[in-house]
Coordinates of C-alpha atoms in Angstrom, one line a residue:
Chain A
X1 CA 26.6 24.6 -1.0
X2 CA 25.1 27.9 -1.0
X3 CA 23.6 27.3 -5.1
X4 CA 22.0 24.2 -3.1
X5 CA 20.5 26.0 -0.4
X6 CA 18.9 28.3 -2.8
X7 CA 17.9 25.6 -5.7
X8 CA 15.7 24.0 -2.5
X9 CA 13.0 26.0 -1.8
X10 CA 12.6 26.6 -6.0
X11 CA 12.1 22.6 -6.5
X12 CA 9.8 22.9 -3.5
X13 CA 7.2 25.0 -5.6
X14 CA 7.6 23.4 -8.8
X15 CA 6.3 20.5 -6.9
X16 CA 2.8 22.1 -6.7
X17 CA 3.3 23.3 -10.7
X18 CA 1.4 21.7 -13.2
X19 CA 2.1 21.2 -16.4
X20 CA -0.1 23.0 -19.0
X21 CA -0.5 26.2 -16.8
X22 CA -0.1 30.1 -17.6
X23 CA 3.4 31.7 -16.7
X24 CA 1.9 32.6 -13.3
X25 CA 1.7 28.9 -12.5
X26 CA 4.7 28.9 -10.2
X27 CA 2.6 29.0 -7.2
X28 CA 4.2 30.7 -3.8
X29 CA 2.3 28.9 -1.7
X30 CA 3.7 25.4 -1.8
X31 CA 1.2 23.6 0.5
X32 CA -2.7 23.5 -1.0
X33 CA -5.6 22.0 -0.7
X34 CA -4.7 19.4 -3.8
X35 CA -1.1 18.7 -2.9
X36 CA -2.7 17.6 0.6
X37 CA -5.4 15.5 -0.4
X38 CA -2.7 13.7 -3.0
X39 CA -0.3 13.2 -0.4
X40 CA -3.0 12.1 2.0
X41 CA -4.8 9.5 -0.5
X42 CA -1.0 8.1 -1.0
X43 CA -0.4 7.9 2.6
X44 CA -3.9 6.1 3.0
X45 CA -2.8 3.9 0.1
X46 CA 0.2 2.9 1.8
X47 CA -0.7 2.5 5.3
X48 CA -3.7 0.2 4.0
X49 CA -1.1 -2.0 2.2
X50 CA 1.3 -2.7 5.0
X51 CA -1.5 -3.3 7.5
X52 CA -2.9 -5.6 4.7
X53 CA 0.2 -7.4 4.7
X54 CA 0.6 -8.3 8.0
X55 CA -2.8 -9.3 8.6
X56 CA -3.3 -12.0 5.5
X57 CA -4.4 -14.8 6.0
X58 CA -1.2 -16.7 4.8
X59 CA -1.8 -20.3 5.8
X60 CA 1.7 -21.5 6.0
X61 CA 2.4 -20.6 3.1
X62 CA 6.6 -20.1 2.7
X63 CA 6.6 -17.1 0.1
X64 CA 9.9 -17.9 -1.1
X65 CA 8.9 -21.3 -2.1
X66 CA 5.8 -20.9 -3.3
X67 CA 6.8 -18.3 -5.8
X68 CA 9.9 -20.4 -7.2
X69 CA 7.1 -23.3 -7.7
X70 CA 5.0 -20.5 -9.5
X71 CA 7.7 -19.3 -11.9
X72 CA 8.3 -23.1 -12.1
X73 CA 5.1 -24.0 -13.6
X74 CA 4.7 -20.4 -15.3
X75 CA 7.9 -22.1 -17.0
X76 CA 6.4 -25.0 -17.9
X77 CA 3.1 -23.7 -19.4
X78 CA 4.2 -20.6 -21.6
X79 CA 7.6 -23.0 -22.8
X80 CA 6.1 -26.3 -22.8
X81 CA 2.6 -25.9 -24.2
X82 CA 0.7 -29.0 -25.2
X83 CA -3.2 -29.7 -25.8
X84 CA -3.6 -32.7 -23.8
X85 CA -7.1 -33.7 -23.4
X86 CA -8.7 -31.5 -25.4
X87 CA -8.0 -31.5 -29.4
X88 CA -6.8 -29.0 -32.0
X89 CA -9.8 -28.4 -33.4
X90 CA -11.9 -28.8 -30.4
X91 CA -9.8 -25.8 -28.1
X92 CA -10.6 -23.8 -31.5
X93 CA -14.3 -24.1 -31.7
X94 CA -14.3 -23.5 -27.6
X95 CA -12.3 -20.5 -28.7
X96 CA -15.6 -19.5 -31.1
X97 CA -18.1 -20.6 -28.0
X98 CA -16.7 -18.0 -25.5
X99 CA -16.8 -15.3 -28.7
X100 CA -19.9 -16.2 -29.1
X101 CA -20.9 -15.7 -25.7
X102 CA -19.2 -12.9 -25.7
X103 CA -21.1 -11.6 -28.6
X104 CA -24.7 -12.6 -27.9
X105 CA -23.9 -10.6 -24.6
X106 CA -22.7 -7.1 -26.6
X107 CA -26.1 -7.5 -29.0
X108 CA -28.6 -7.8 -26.3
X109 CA -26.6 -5.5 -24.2
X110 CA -26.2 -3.0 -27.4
X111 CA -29.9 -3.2 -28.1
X112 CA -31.0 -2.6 -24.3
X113 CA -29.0 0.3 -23.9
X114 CA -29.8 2.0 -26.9
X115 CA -33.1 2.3 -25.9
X116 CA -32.0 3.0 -22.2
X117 CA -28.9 5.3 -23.2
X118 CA -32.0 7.0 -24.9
X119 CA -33.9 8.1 -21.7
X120 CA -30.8 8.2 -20.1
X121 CA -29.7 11.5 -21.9
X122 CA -30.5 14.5 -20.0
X123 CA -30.8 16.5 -23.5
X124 CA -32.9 14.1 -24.8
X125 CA -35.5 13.0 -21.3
X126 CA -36.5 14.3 -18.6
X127 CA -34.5 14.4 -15.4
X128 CA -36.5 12.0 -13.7
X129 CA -36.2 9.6 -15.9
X130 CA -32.2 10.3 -16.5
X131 CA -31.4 10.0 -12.5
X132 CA -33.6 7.1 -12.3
X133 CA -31.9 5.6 -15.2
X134 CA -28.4 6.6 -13.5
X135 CA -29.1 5.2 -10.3
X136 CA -30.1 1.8 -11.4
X137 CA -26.8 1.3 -13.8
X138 CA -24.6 2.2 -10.7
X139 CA -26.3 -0.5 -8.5
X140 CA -25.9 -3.0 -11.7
X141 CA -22.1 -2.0 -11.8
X142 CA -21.5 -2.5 -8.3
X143 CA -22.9 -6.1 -7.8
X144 CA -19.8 -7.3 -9.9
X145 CA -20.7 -9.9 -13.3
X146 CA -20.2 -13.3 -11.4
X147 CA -22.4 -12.8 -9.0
X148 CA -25.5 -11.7 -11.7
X149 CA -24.5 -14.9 -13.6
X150 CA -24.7 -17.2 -10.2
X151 CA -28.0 -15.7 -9.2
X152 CA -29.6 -16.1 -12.4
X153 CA -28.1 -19.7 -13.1
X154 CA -30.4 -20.8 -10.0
X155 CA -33.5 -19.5 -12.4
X156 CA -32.1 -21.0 -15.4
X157 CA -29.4 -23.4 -14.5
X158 CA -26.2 -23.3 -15.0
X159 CA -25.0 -23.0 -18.7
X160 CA -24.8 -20.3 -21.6
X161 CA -28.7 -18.4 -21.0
X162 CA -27.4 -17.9 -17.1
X163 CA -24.0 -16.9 -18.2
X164 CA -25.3 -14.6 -21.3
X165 CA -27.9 -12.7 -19.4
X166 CA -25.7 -12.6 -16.4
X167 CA -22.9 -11.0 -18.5
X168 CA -25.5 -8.5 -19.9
X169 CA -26.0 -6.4 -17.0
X170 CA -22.7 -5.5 -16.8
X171 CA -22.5 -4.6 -20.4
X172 CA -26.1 -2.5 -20.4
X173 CA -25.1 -0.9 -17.6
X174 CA -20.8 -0.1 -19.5
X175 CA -23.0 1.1 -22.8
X176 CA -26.0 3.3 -21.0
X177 CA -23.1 5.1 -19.6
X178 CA -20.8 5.1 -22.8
X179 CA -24.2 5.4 -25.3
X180 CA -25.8 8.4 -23.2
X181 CA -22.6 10.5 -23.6
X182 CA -22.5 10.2 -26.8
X183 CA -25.9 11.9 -27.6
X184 CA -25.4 14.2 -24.9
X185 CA -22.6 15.8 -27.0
X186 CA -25.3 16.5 -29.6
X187 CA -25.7 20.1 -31.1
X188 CA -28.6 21.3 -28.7
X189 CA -28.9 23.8 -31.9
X190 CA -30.3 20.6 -34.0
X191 CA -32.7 19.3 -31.7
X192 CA -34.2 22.7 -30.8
X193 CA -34.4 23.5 -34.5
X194 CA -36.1 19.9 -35.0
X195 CA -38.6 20.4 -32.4
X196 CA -39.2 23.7 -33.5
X197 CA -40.3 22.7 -37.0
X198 CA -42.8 20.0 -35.3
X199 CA -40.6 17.0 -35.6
X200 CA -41.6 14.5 -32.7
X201 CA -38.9 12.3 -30.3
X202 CA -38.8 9.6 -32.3
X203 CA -38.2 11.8 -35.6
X204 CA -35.2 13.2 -33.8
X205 CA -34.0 10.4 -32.1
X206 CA -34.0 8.3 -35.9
X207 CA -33.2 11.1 -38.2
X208 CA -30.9 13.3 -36.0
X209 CA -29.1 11.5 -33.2
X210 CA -28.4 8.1 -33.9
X211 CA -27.0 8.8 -37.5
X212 CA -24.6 11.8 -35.8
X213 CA -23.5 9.3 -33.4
X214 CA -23.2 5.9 -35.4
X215 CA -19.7 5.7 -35.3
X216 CA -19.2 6.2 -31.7
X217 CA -22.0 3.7 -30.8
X218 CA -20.4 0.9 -33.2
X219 CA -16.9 2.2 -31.6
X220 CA -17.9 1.5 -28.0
X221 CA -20.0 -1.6 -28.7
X222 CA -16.4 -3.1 -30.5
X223 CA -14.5 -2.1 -26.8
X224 CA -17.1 -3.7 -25.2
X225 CA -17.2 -6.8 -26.6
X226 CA -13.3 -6.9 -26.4
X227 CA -14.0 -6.8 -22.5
X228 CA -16.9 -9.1 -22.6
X229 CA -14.9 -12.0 -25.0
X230 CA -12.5 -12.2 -21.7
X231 CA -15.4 -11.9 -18.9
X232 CA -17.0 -15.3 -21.1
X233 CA -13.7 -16.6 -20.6
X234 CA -13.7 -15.8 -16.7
X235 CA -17.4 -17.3 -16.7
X236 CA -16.7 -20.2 -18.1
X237 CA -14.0 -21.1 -15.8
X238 CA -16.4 -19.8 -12.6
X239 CA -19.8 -20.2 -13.8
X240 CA -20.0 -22.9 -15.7
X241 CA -20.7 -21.0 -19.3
X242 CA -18.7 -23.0 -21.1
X243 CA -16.1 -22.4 -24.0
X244 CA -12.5 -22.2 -23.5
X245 CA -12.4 -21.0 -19.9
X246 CA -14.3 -23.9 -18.7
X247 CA -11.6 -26.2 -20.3
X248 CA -8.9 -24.2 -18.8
X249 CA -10.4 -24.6 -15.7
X250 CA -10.9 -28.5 -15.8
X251 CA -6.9 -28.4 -16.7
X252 CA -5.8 -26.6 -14.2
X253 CA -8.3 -27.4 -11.4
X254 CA -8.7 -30.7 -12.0
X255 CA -6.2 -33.1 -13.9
X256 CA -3.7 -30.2 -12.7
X257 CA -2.1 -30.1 -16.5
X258 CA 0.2 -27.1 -16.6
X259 CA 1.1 -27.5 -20.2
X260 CA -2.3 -28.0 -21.3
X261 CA -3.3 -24.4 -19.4
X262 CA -0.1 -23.0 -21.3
X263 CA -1.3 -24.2 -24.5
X264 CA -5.5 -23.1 -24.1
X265 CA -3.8 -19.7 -22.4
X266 CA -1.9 -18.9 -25.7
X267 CA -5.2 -19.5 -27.6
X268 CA -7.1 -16.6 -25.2
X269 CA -3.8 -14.6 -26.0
X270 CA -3.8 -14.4 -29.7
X271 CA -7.3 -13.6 -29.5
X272 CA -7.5 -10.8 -27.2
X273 CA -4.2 -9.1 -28.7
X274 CA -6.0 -9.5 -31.6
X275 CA -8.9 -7.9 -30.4
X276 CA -6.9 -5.1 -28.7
X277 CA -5.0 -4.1 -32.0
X278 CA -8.6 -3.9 -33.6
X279 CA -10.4 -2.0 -30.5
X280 CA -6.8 0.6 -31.3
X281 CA -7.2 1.4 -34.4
X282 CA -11.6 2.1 -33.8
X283 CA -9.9 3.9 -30.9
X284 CA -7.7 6.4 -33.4
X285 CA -10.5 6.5 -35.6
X286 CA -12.8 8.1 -32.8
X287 CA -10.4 10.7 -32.3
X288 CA -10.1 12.1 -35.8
X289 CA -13.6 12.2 -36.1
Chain B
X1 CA -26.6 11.1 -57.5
X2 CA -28.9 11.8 -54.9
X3 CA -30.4 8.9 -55.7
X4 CA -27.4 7.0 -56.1
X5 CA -26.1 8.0 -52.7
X6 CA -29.1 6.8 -50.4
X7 CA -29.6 3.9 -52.3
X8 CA -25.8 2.6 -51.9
X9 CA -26.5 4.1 -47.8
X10 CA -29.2 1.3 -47.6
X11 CA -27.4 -1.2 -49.3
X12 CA -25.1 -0.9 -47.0
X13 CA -26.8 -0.9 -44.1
X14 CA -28.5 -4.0 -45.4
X15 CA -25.6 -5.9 -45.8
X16 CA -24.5 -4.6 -41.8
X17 CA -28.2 -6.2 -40.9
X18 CA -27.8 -9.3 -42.8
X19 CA -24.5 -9.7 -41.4
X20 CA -25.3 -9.3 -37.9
X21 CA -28.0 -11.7 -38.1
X22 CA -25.8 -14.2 -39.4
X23 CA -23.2 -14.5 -36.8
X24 CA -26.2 -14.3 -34.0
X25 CA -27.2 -16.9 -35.5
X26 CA -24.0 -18.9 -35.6
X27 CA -23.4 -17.7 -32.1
X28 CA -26.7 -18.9 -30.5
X29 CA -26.4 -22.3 -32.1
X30 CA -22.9 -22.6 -31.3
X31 CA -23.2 -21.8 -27.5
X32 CA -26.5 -23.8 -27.5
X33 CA -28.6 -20.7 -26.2
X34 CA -32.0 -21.3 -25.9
X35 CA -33.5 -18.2 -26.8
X36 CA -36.6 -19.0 -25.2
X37 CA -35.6 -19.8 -21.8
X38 CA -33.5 -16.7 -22.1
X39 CA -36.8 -14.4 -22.3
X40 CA -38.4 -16.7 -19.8
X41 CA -35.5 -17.1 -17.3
X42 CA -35.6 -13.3 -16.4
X43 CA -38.8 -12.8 -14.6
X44 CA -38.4 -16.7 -13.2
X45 CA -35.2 -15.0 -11.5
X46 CA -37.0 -11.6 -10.3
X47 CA -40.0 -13.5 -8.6
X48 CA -37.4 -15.8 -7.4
X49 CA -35.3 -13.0 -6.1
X50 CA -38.0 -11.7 -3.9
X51 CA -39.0 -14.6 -2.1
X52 CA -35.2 -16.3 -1.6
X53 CA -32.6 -13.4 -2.3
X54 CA -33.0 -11.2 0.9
X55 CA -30.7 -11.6 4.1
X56 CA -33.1 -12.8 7.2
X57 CA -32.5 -12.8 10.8
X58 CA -30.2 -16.1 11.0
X59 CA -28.1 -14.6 8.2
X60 CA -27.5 -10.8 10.0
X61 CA -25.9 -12.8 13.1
X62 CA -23.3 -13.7 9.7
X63 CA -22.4 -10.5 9.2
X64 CA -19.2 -9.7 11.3
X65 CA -17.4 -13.0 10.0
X66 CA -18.3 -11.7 6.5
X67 CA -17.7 -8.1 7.1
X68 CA -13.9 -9.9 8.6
X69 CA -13.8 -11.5 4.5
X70 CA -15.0 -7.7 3.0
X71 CA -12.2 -6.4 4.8
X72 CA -9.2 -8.8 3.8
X73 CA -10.8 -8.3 0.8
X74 CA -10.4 -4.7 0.3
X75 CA -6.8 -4.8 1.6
X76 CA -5.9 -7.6 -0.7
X77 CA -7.1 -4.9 -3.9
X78 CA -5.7 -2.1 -2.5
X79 CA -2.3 -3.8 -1.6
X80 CA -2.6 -5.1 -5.2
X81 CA -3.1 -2.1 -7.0
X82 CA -0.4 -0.1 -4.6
X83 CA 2.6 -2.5 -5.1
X84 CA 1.6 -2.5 -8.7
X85 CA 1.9 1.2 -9.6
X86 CA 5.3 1.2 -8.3
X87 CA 6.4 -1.5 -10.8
X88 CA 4.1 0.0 -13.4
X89 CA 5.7 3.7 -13.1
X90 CA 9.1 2.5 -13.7
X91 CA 8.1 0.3 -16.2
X92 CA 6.1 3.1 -18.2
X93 CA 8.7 5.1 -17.7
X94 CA 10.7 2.9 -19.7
X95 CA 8.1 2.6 -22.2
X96 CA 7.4 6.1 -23.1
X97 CA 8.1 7.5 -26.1
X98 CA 8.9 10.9 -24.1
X99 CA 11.4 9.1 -21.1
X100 CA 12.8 5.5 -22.7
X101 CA 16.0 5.2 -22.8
X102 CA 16.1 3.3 -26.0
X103 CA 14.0 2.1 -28.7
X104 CA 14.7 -1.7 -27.2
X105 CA 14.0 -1.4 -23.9
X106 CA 10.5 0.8 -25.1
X107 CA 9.6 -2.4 -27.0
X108 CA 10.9 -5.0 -24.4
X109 CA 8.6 -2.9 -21.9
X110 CA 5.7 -3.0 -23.7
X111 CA 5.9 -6.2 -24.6
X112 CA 5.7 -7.3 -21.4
X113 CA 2.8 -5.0 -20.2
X114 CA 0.8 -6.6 -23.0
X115 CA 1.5 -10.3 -22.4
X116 CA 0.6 -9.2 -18.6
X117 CA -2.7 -7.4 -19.3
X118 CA -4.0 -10.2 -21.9
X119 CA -3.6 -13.0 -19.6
X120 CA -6.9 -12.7 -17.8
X121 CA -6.6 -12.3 -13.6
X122 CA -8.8 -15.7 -13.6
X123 CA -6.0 -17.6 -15.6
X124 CA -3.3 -15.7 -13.2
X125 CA -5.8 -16.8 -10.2
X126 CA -5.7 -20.9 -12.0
X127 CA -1.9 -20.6 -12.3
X128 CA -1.1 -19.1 -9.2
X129 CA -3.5 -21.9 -7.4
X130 CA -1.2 -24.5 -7.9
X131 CA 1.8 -23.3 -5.4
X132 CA 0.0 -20.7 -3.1
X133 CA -3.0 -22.4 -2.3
X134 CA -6.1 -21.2 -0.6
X135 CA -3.8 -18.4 1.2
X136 CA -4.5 -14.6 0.6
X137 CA -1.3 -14.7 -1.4
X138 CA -3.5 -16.3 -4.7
X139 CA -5.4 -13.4 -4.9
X140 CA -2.7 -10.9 -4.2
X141 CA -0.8 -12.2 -6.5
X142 CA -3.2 -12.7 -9.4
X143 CA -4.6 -9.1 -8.9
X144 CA -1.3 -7.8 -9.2
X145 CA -0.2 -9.1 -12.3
X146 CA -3.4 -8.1 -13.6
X147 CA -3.3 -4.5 -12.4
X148 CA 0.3 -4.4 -13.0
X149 CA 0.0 -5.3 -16.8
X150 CA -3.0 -2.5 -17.0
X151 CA -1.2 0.2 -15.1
X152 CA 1.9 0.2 -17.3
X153 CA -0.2 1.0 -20.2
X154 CA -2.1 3.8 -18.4
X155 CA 0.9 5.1 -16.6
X156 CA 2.6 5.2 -20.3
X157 CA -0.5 6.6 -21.6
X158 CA -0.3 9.4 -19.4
X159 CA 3.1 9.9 -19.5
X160 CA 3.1 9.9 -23.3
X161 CA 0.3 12.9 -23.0
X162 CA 1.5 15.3 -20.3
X163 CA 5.2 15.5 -20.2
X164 CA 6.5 16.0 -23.7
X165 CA 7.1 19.1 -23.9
X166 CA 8.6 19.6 -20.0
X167 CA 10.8 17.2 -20.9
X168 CA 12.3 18.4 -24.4
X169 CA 12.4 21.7 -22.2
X170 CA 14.3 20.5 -19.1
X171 CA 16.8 18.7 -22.0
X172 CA 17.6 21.6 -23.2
X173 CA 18.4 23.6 -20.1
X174 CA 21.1 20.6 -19.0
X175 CA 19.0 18.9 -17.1
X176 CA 20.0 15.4 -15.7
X177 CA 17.5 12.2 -16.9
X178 CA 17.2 11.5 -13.2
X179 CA 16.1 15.4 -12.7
X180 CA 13.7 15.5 -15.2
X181 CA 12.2 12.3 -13.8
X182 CA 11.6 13.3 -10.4
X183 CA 11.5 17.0 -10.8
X184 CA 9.0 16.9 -14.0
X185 CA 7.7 14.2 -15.4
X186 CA 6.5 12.4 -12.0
X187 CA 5.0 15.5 -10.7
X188 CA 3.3 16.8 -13.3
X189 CA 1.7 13.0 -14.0
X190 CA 0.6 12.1 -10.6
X191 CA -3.2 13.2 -10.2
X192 CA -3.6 11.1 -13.3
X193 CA -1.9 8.3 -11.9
X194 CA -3.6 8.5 -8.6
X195 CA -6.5 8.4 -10.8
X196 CA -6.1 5.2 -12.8
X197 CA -4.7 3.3 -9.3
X198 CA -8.3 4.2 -7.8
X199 CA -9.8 2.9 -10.8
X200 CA -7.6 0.1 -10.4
X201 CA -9.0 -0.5 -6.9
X202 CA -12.2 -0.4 -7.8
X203 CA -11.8 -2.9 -10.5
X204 CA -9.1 -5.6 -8.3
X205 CA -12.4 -5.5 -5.8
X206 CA -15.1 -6.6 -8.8
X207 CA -12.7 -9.1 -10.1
X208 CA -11.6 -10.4 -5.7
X209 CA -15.2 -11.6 -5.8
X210 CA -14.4 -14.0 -8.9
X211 CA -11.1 -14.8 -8.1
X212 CA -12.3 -15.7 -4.5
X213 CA -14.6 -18.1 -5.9
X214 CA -12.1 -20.1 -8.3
X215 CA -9.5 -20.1 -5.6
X216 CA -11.8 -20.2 -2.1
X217 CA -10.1 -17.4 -0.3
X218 CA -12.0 -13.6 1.0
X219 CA -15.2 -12.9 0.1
X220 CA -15.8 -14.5 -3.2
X221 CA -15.6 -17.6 -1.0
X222 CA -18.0 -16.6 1.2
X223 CA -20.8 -16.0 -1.3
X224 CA -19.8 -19.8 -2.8
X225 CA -19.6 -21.6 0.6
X226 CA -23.3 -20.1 1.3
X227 CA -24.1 -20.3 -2.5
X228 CA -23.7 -23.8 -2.8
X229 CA -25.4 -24.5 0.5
X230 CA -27.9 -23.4 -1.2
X231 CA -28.1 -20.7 1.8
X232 CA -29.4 -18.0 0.0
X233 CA -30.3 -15.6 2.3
X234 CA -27.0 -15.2 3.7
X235 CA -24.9 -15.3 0.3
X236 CA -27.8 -11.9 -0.8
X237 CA -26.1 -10.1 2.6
X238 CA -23.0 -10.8 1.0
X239 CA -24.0 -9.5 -2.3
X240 CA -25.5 -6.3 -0.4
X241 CA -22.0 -5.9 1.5
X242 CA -20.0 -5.9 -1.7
X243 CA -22.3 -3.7 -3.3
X244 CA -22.5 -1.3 -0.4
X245 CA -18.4 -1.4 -0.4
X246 CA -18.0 -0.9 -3.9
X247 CA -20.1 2.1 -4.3
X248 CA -18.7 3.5 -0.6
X249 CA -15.1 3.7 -2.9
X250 CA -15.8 4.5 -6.0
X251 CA -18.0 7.6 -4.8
X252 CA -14.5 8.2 -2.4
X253 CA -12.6 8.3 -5.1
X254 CA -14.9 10.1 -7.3
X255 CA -14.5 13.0 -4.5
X256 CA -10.2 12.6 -5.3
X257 CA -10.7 12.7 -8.1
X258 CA -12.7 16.3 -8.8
X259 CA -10.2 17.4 -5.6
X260 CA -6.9 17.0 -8.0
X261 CA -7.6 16.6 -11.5

């Protein structure tokens, strides 16, 4: 009882220790200012979750039900899968239209944000420019990629031009970020020295930075068009892009075909895990390098 | 060799070229892009933008009814993401190479986490359609199977990084698995994880807006409804009230996140 008493007050403080701290890391004072703000974001978290759940707007809806129908038909589709109205061949060149979608978007988006990542750089622009840049890809991120591809399918109609260009916001605005990082790691030692022996931006920018940073430019274009192959899917099904997702869509929304959604689902799945296991390995090879 | 070296450089990048001209081109004639009307569509859709896609007077008196959607909204994500890092601790904890209990149950885990993650929330939204209808339940549930599949592999992640060696320490010294658990491994690992679940939030909110469209429930629904009645100054103040509430939390959780990490 007593060995209790005095363990207490010990696992108290080794609440506040972190991991990878000097020996003087077992902190007295238990209570600080980040142990507050942790246990204040959790209780936030919380609290916003149970008021969420009793105000839904659960329209009659008898949970127990509802979720044995779901595991029902979750049954049906991943066991019983079975093309239905759409061919073999056919789900496998819809497969190729929502990579392609997806890859037309990663170009376009790679190309824009080169130039962008470019300006973007505070080692390589000026800080106008750089906030400016900043400030316009955090508005782009915010307005989230559905709604670009809606508003620009009422200029173009609906169909792959809305859906790519919609789809390349998001992705100029993922790589400026991702692209402008990498050349702000950039020796400031080799730019200096280039400037110094009268090279201009363009000379640095072609002969320095973009072959120190090839790798991680190709490595983060590869991520995002692993992201932007299942956005094309999520367009299709919402925007009307085409490819695979549309076809899921028209089987589950409207001839309500659960076996057929299985069946185009395990399609989307063999192609993003094998995307994933690709996007790994880039992802180990950035490290050692 | 010199010579040898930039000549075999070129060739090389040549062939990367030559490649990546070949499957644009495959691409754009398989998705039927019209390359034009992509170059010409983007200023048609600014100039249309300024004279359709601003909220006007009729649309502000909109505003509390779609600030009502915004909020069931945000709960739905943050209930989503919440729930979902319960699960996905226990179920990283199973998966780490650092805490599993066995080789089996680190496979079985990760297995699932993958098959959860890969399965996009729109499919999950489709699915989930059928026996939930247009309640709030859809998107709850669809959000949390997404989140839930991409938690577990952060949470593992993290878990993988931080705790290795506290834990081959607290072995050592006796200590119980249950001990180690809640005494090291969880404590040292949760500004990280409180990390990821804010990204998490931020992300369920982006994807609320698509999933409200396929399924008609929270806001997505309201940009459609107005959308498609072709009512386009009102479905722009929804646009600017999801825009406004996505950068209110990610610059909140920005703030958390310099406070504990």
């Amino acid at each position: 009882m007593e060995m209790e008493e005095s363990l207490k007050p010990l696992s108290m403080e080794s609440r506040g220790h972190k991991g990878a701290a000097p020996i003087k890391a077992i902190k007295v004072k238990t209570v600080n200012r980040e142990t507050i703000i942790i246990q204040l974001t959790m209780l936030i978290l919380a609290v916003a979750t149970i008021y969420g759940f009793l105000t839904f707007d659960y329209k009659d809806v008898v949970i127990g039900e509802a979720f044995l129908k779901s595991l029902d038909s979750l049954k049906t589709m991943l066991l019983e899968p079975h093309l239905q109205h759409v061919g073999f061949g056919e789900a496998i060149y819809q497969v190729f239209v929502t990579m392609g979608l997806g890859f037309l978007t990663t170009l376009f988006g790679a190309v824009i944000a080169l130039f962008l990542g470019l300006l973007a750089a505070r080692n390589l622009s000026t800080p106008f420019a750089s906030a400016l840049i900043r400030g316009v890809v955090a508005f782009i991120r915010a307005v989230p990629t559905v709604l670009w591809v809606l508003i620009f399918s009422v200029a173009a109609g609906l169909g792959s031009v809305a859906a790519v260009i919609g789809m390349t916001f998001h992705s100029v605005g993922y790589l400026i970020k991702a692209y402008s990082e990498a050349f702000e790691e950039l020796d400031k030692g080799v730019i200096e020295a280039l400037r110094a022996s009268g090279a201009n931006w363009w000379q640095i920018v072609f002969q320095a930075v973009l072959p120190s940073c090839a790798t991680y430019l190709i490595s983060w274009t590869f991520l995002r068009f692993e992201i932007n192959f299942s956005v094309a899917v999520a367009m299709g099904a919402a925007a009307g892009a085409g490819g695979i997702g549309y076809d899921m869509f028209m089987a589950s929304g409207f001839y309500y075909e659960m076996r057929e959604v299985g069946a185009i689902t395990y399609f989307i799945l063999a192609i993003a895990i094998l995307l994933e296991m690709f996007a790994l390995r880039i992802k180990r090879n950035m490290k050692t390098h | 060799m010199q010579a040898d070296f930039f000549a075999k450089r070129r060739r090389n990048s040549l062939v990367f070229f030559a490649l990546l001209l070949l499957v644009t081109l495959v691409s754009i004639f398989i998705t039927e892009y019209d390359v034009k009307k992509g170059f010409t569509s983007i200023p048609k859709a600014i100039t249309w933008s300024f004279s359709n896609f601003y909220p006007n007077e009729q649309s502000w008196a909109k505003l509390p009814d779609i600030l009502g959607k915004l909020q069931e909204t945000v709960l739905i994500s943050i209930a989503s993401a919440s729930v979902a890092s319960l699960f996905a601790l226990l179920f990283a904890i199973f998966g780490s190479e650092t805490t599993g209990i066995n080789g089996f149950m680190r496979k079985v885990t990760r297995m699932i986490a993958t098959l959860f993650r890969n399965i996009d929330v729109s499919a999950w939204a489709m699915i989930l359609l059928f026996s939930f209808g247009q309640s709030a339940l859809t998107g709850y549930f669809a959000l949390f199977f997404g989140s839930f599949g991409f938690l577990t592999r952060a949470f593992t992640e993290t878990i993988d990084e931080v705790s290795s060696s506290s834990v081959e320490a607290l072995q050592a010294t006796g200590a119980s698995y249950f001990s180690i658990i809640f005494q090291s491994v969880i404590p040292s690992c949760i500004p990280q994880m409180i990390s990821w679940v804010l990204f998490m939030i931020e992300t369920n909110i982006r994807s609320a807006t698509l999933i409200g469209i396929l399924t008609g429930t929270g806001i997505g629904f309201a940009f459609s409804l107005y959308y498609k009645n072709l009512n386009y100054h009102t479905a722009s103040l929804v646009v600017l009230v999801v825009v406004i509430a996505i950068l209110i939390i990610e610059n909140v959780s920005n703030y958390i996140r310099r406070e504990i990490l």
